[in-house]
CSV table of C-alpha atoms in Angstrom, one decimal:
chain,number,residue,atom,x,y,z
A,201,MET,CA,-42.9,73.0,-108.3
A,202,PHE,CA,-40.9,71.0,-105.8
A,203,LYS,CA,-39.2,74.0,-104.4
A,204,LYS,CA,-42.5,75.8,-103.9
A,205,ALA,CA,-44.0,72.9,-102.1
A,206,PHE,CA,-41.0,72.6,-99.9
A,207,LYS,CA,-41.1,76.3,-99.1
A,208,TYR,CA,-44.8,76.1,-98.2
A,209,LEU,CA,-44.2,73.1,-95.9
A,210,LEU,CA,-41.3,74.9,-94.2
A,211,VAL,CA,-43.3,78.0,-93.6
A,212,ALA,CA,-46.2,75.9,-92.3
A,213,SER,CA,-43.9,74.0,-90.0
A,214,LEU,CA,-42.3,77.2,-88.6
A,215,SER,CA,-45.8,78.7,-88.1
A,216,VAL,CA,-46.8,75.7,-86.0
A,217,VAL,CA,-43.7,75.8,-84.0
A,218,LEU,CA,-44.0,79.6,-83.3
A,219,PHE,CA,-47.7,79.2,-82.4
A,220,SER,CA,-46.8,76.3,-80.1
A,221,CYS,CA,-44.0,78.3,-78.4
A,222,SER,CA,-46.3,81.3,-78.0
A,223,LYS,CA,-49.1,79.1,-76.5
A,224,TYR,CA,-46.6,77.5,-74.1
A,225,SER,CA,-45.2,80.9,-73.1
A,226,LYS,CA,-48.7,82.1,-72.2
A,227,ILE,CA,-49.2,79.0,-70.0
A,228,GLN,CA,-45.9,79.6,-68.2
A,229,LYS,CA,-46.9,83.2,-67.4
A,230,SER,CA,-50.4,82.2,-66.2
A,231,GLN,CA,-51.1,82.6,-62.5
A,232,ASP,CA,-53.8,79.9,-62.6
A,233,PHE,CA,-52.0,77.0,-61.1
A,234,GLN,CA,-54.8,74.5,-61.6
A,235,TYR,CA,-54.7,75.4,-65.3
A,236,LYS,CA,-50.9,75.0,-65.4
A,237,TYR,CA,-51.3,71.6,-63.7
A,238,GLN,CA,-53.8,70.4,-66.3
A,239,LYS,CA,-51.5,71.6,-69.1
A,240,ALA,CA,-48.5,70.0,-67.5
A,241,LEU,CA,-50.4,66.7,-67.5
A,242,GLU,CA,-51.4,67.2,-71.1
A,243,TYR,CA,-47.7,67.8,-72.1
A,244,TYR,CA,-46.7,64.7,-70.1
A,245,ASP,CA,-49.3,62.5,-71.8
A,246,ARG,CA,-48.1,63.8,-75.2
A,247,GLU,CA,-44.5,62.8,-74.1
A,248,ASP,CA,-43.3,66.4,-74.2
A,249,TYR,CA,-41.5,65.8,-70.9
A,250,PHE,CA,-39.3,68.9,-71.1
A,251,ARG,CA,-42.3,71.3,-71.1
A,252,ALA,CA,-44.2,69.2,-68.6
A,253,MET,CA,-41.3,69.2,-66.2
A,254,SER,CA,-40.9,73.0,-66.5
A,255,LEU,CA,-44.5,73.5,-65.5
A,256,PHE,CA,-44.3,70.9,-62.7
A,257,ASP,CA,-41.3,73.0,-61.4
A,258,GLN,CA,-43.5,76.1,-61.3
A,259,ILE,CA,-46.5,74.5,-59.6
A,260,MET,CA,-44.8,72.2,-57.0
A,261,PRO,CA,-44.7,74.8,-54.2
A,262,PHE,CA,-48.4,75.7,-54.8
A,263,PHE,CA,-49.5,72.1,-54.5
A,264,ARG,CA,-47.3,71.1,-51.5
A,265,GLY,CA,-49.3,69.3,-48.9
A,266,THR,CA,-52.1,68.3,-51.2
A,267,THR,CA,-53.0,64.9,-52.7
A,268,ASP,CA,-52.0,66.3,-56.1
A,269,ALA,CA,-48.4,66.8,-54.9
A,270,GLU,CA,-47.8,63.1,-54.9
A,271,GLU,CA,-48.9,62.7,-58.5
A,272,ILE,CA,-46.8,65.7,-59.6
A,273,ALA,CA,-43.7,64.3,-57.8
A,274,TYR,CA,-44.3,60.9,-59.4
A,275,LYS,CA,-44.6,62.2,-62.9
A,276,TYR,CA,-41.7,64.7,-62.3
A,277,ALA,CA,-39.3,61.8,-61.6
A,278,TYR,CA,-40.5,59.9,-64.7
A,279,ALA,CA,-40.1,63.0,-66.8
A,280,TYR,CA,-36.4,63.0,-65.9
A,281,PHE,CA,-36.2,59.3,-66.6
A,282,TYR,CA,-37.8,59.5,-70.0
A,283,GLN,CA,-35.3,62.2,-71.0
A,284,LYS,CA,-32.5,59.8,-69.9
A,285,GLU,CA,-31.4,62.1,-67.1
A,286,TYR,CA,-30.9,59.1,-64.8
A,287,LEU,CA,-29.1,60.6,-61.9
A,288,MET,CA,-31.7,63.3,-61.4
A,289,ALA,CA,-34.5,60.7,-62.0
A,290,SER,CA,-32.9,58.5,-59.3
A,291,TYR,CA,-32.8,61.4,-56.9
A,292,HIS,CA,-36.5,62.2,-57.4
A,293,PHE,CA,-37.7,58.6,-57.3
A,294,ASN,CA,-35.8,58.1,-54.0
A,295,ARG,CA,-37.3,61.3,-52.7
A,296,PHE,CA,-40.8,60.2,-53.6
A,297,ALA,CA,-40.3,56.8,-51.8
A,298,LYS,CA,-39.0,58.5,-48.7
A,299,THR,CA,-41.5,61.3,-48.6
A,300,TYR,CA,-44.6,59.2,-49.4
A,301,PRO,CA,-43.7,55.7,-47.9
A,302,ARG,CA,-47.4,54.8,-47.6
A,303,ASN,CA,-48.2,55.7,-51.2
A,304,GLU,CA,-48.9,52.6,-53.4
A,305,LYS,CA,-46.2,53.8,-55.8
A,306,ALA,CA,-43.5,54.0,-53.1
A,307,GLU,CA,-42.1,50.5,-53.8
A,308,GLU,CA,-42.1,51.2,-57.6
A,309,CYS,CA,-40.2,54.5,-57.0
A,310,ALA,CA,-37.7,52.9,-54.7
A,311,PHE,CA,-37.0,50.3,-57.4
A,312,MET,CA,-36.8,53.0,-60.1
A,313,SER,CA,-34.3,54.9,-58.1
A,314,ALA,CA,-32.0,51.8,-58.0
A,315,TYR,CA,-32.8,51.0,-61.6
A,316,CYS,CA,-31.6,54.5,-62.7
A,317,LYS,CA,-28.3,53.8,-61.0
A,318,TYR,CA,-28.1,50.6,-63.1
A,319,LYS,CA,-28.8,52.6,-66.2
A,320,GLU,CA,-25.9,54.9,-65.3
A,321,SER,CA,-23.4,52.0,-65.3
A,322,PRO,CA,-21.0,52.6,-68.2
A,323,ASN,CA,-19.1,50.3,-70.6
A,324,TYR,CA,-16.8,48.0,-68.7
A,325,ARG,CA,-13.7,49.8,-70.1
A,326,LEU,CA,-14.7,53.0,-68.2
A,327,ASP,CA,-14.6,53.8,-64.5
A,328,GLN,CA,-17.0,51.5,-62.7
A,329,THR,CA,-18.0,53.8,-59.7
A,330,ASN,CA,-21.6,53.9,-61.0
A,331,THR,CA,-21.6,50.1,-61.4
A,332,TYR,CA,-20.8,49.6,-57.7
A,333,GLU,CA,-23.4,52.2,-56.8
A,334,GLY,CA,-26.0,50.4,-58.9
A,335,ILE,CA,-25.3,47.1,-57.1
A,336,LYS,CA,-25.4,48.8,-53.8
A,337,GLU,CA,-28.8,50.5,-54.5
A,338,LEU,CA,-30.4,47.4,-56.0
A,339,GLN,CA,-29.3,45.4,-52.9
A,340,LEU,CA,-30.7,48.0,-50.6
A,341,PHE,CA,-34.0,47.8,-52.4
A,342,LEU,CA,-34.0,44.0,-51.9
A,343,ASN,CA,-33.3,44.5,-48.2
A,344,GLU,CA,-36.1,47.0,-47.9
A,345,TYR,CA,-38.6,45.0,-50.0
A,346,PRO,CA,-37.7,41.3,-49.5
A,347,THR,CA,-41.1,40.1,-50.7
A,348,SER,CA,-41.2,42.4,-53.8
A,349,THR,CA,-42.4,40.9,-57.1
A,350,ARG,CA,-39.3,42.6,-58.6
A,351,LEU,CA,-37.0,40.2,-56.7
A,352,ASP,CA,-35.9,38.2,-59.8
A,353,GLU,CA,-35.5,41.3,-61.9
A,354,CYS,CA,-33.3,42.9,-59.3
A,355,ASN,CA,-31.1,39.8,-58.9
A,356,LYS,CA,-30.8,39.7,-62.7
A,357,LEU,CA,-29.7,43.3,-62.9
A,358,ILE,CA,-27.2,42.8,-60.0
A,359,ASP,CA,-25.7,39.7,-61.8
A,360,GLU,CA,-25.4,41.8,-65.0
A,361,LEU,CA,-23.5,44.6,-63.2
A,362,ARG,CA,-21.3,42.1,-61.4
A,363,GLU,CA,-20.4,40.4,-64.7
A,364,LYS,CA,-19.4,43.8,-66.0
A,365,LEU,CA,-17.0,44.2,-63.1
A,366,GLN,CA,-15.6,40.7,-63.8
A,367,LYS,CA,-15.2,41.5,-67.4
A,368,LYS,CA,-13.2,44.6,-66.5
A,369,ASP,CA,-10.9,42.7,-64.1
A,370,PHE,CA,-10.4,39.9,-66.7
A,371,GLU,CA,-9.5,42.3,-69.5
A,372,ILE,CA,-7.0,44.2,-67.2
A,373,ALA,CA,-5.3,40.9,-66.3
A,374,ARG,CA,-5.1,40.0,-70.0
A,375,LEU,CA,-3.7,43.4,-70.8
A,376,TYR,CA,-0.9,42.9,-68.2
A,377,LEU,CA,-0.2,39.6,-70.0
A,378,LYS,CA,0.0,41.3,-73.4
A,379,MET,CA,2.3,44.0,-71.9
A,380,GLU,CA,4.5,41.1,-70.6
A,381,LYS,CA,3.9,42.2,-67.0
A,382,TYR,CA,3.6,38.6,-66.0
A,383,ASN,CA,3.7,38.9,-62.3
A,384,SER,CA,0.9,41.6,-62.4
A,385,SER,CA,-1.1,39.4,-64.7
A,386,ILE,CA,-0.9,36.4,-62.4
A,387,ALA,CA,-1.9,38.5,-59.4
A,388,ALA,CA,-4.8,40.0,-61.3
A,389,PHE,CA,-6.1,36.6,-62.5
A,390,GLU,CA,-5.8,35.2,-59.0
A,391,ASN,CA,-7.8,38.2,-57.5
A,392,LEU,CA,-10.5,37.7,-60.1
A,393,LEU,CA,-10.9,34.1,-59.3
A,394,LYS,CA,-10.9,34.8,-55.6
A,395,LYS,CA,-13.4,37.6,-55.8
A,396,TYR,CA,-15.7,35.8,-58.2
A,397,PRO,CA,-15.3,32.0,-57.9
A,398,ASP,CA,-18.3,31.3,-60.1
A,399,THR,CA,-17.4,33.7,-62.8
A,400,ARG,CA,-18.1,32.7,-66.4
A,401,PHE,CA,-14.5,33.8,-67.2
A,402,ARG,CA,-13.1,31.2,-64.9
A,403,GLU,CA,-12.0,28.8,-67.7
A,404,ASP,CA,-10.3,31.5,-69.7
A,405,ALA,CA,-8.8,33.1,-66.6
A,406,MET,CA,-7.2,29.8,-65.5
A,407,PHE,CA,-5.8,29.3,-69.0
A,408,TYR,CA,-4.2,32.7,-69.1
A,409,SER,CA,-2.9,32.2,-65.6
A,410,ILE,CA,-1.0,29.1,-66.8
A,411,LYS,CA,0.3,31.1,-69.8
A,412,ALA,CA,1.4,34.0,-67.5
A,413,TYR,CA,3.2,31.5,-65.2
A,414,TYR,CA,4.8,29.8,-68.1
A,415,TYR,CA,6.3,33.0,-69.5
A,416,TYR,CA,7.1,34.4,-66.1
A,417,ALA,CA,9.1,31.3,-65.2
A,418,SER,CA,10.8,31.0,-68.6
A,419,LYS,CA,12.1,34.5,-68.3
A,420,SER,CA,13.1,34.2,-64.6
A,421,ILE,CA,16.6,33.7,-63.3
A,422,LYS,CA,17.5,30.0,-63.1
A,423,SER,CA,17.1,29.7,-59.4
A,424,LYS,CA,13.5,30.8,-59.5
A,425,ARG,CA,12.3,28.8,-62.6
A,426,LEU,CA,11.5,25.5,-61.0
A,427,GLU,CA,9.2,27.0,-58.3
A,428,ARG,CA,7.4,29.1,-60.9
A,429,TYR,CA,7.1,26.2,-63.4
A,430,GLN,CA,5.6,24.2,-60.6
A,431,GLU,CA,2.9,26.8,-60.1
A,432,ALA,CA,2.0,26.5,-63.8
A,433,VAL,CA,1.8,22.8,-63.5
A,434,ASP,CA,-0.4,23.0,-60.4
A,435,ILE,CA,-2.9,25.2,-62.1
A,436,TYR,CA,-2.7,22.9,-65.2
A,437,LYS,CA,-3.7,19.9,-63.1
A,438,GLU,CA,-6.7,21.8,-61.6
A,439,PHE,CA,-7.6,23.1,-65.0
A,440,THR,CA,-7.7,19.7,-66.7
A,441,ARG,CA,-9.8,18.3,-63.8
A,442,LEU,CA,-12.4,21.1,-64.2
A,443,TYR,CA,-12.3,21.4,-68.0
A,444,PRO,CA,-11.3,18.1,-69.6
A,445,GLU,CA,-12.8,19.1,-72.9
A,446,SER,CA,-11.5,22.7,-72.9
A,447,LYS,CA,-10.9,24.6,-76.2
A,448,HIS,CA,-7.5,25.6,-74.7
A,449,ASN,CA,-6.3,22.0,-74.2
A,450,ARG,CA,-4.0,22.0,-77.3
A,451,ASP,CA,-2.3,25.2,-76.3
A,452,ILE,CA,-1.9,24.1,-72.7
A,453,GLU,CA,-0.5,20.7,-73.6
A,454,TYR,CA,2.1,22.5,-75.7
A,455,MET,CA,3.1,24.8,-72.8
A,456,VAL,CA,3.3,21.9,-70.3
A,457,SER,CA,5.5,19.9,-72.7
A,458,ARG,CA,7.8,22.8,-72.9
A,459,VAL,CA,7.7,23.2,-69.1
A,460,ASN,CA,8.7,19.6,-68.6
A,461,LYS,CA,11.6,19.9,-71.0
A,462,ASP,CA,12.8,23.0,-69.3
A,463,ILE,CA,12.5,21.4,-65.9
A,464,GLU,CA,14.6,18.5,-67.1
A,465,LYS,CA,17.4,20.9,-68.0
A,466,LEU,CA,17.4,22.6,-64.6
């Protein structure tokens, strides 16, 4: 009984699919562009963006220069967006904003072009070229539309992308420390703090800098130890001033006590 019901449902489903494909094929072959336009809009409204986009592709040249061309271009860009093809969506949103600057949707499309670049930003562990591109595009939008209602949203997105860059730099510096490349770790933490003085990783970065200096000095030749220990102590003083209640204080106090003992022996 169950097998028969399943077989019936399968056949019915296949019939619907085949009929749908046949119907869509007839629409594609039609030479009535107004009819194709209406069907493209229907597919779009039903969230069948692939078929809508295919029909938009066919009718765009026919509607060029008409008022409908703007609506087609607008929905065409969103069709790419909803299919998560963000690079193509960004291109078409930008093209809309540049081609129709007086259209009421121009600002929205300019923002969406930048937002698509934001969406292309990968996990911090990967190459961050798209993250830099996203920041650049969002900033360009703010420059072009300084009174936009999307100002706060853009700044929030930019902050999020910048934090991703900070996270990557922080993890690279920590990796150098784990690999016992202490000099490289110190330089990486210093660059992080210089580039992003207000980073939320500042406390941890300073802690790991002290740790890197401590190990770097302890493994240095005797003539270099005092200078490098002093660097650790200097950061320690600044750290305790900024973070008197830090979660790292116990570890730091231990390292500084070891530093002081080693200095006495020099």
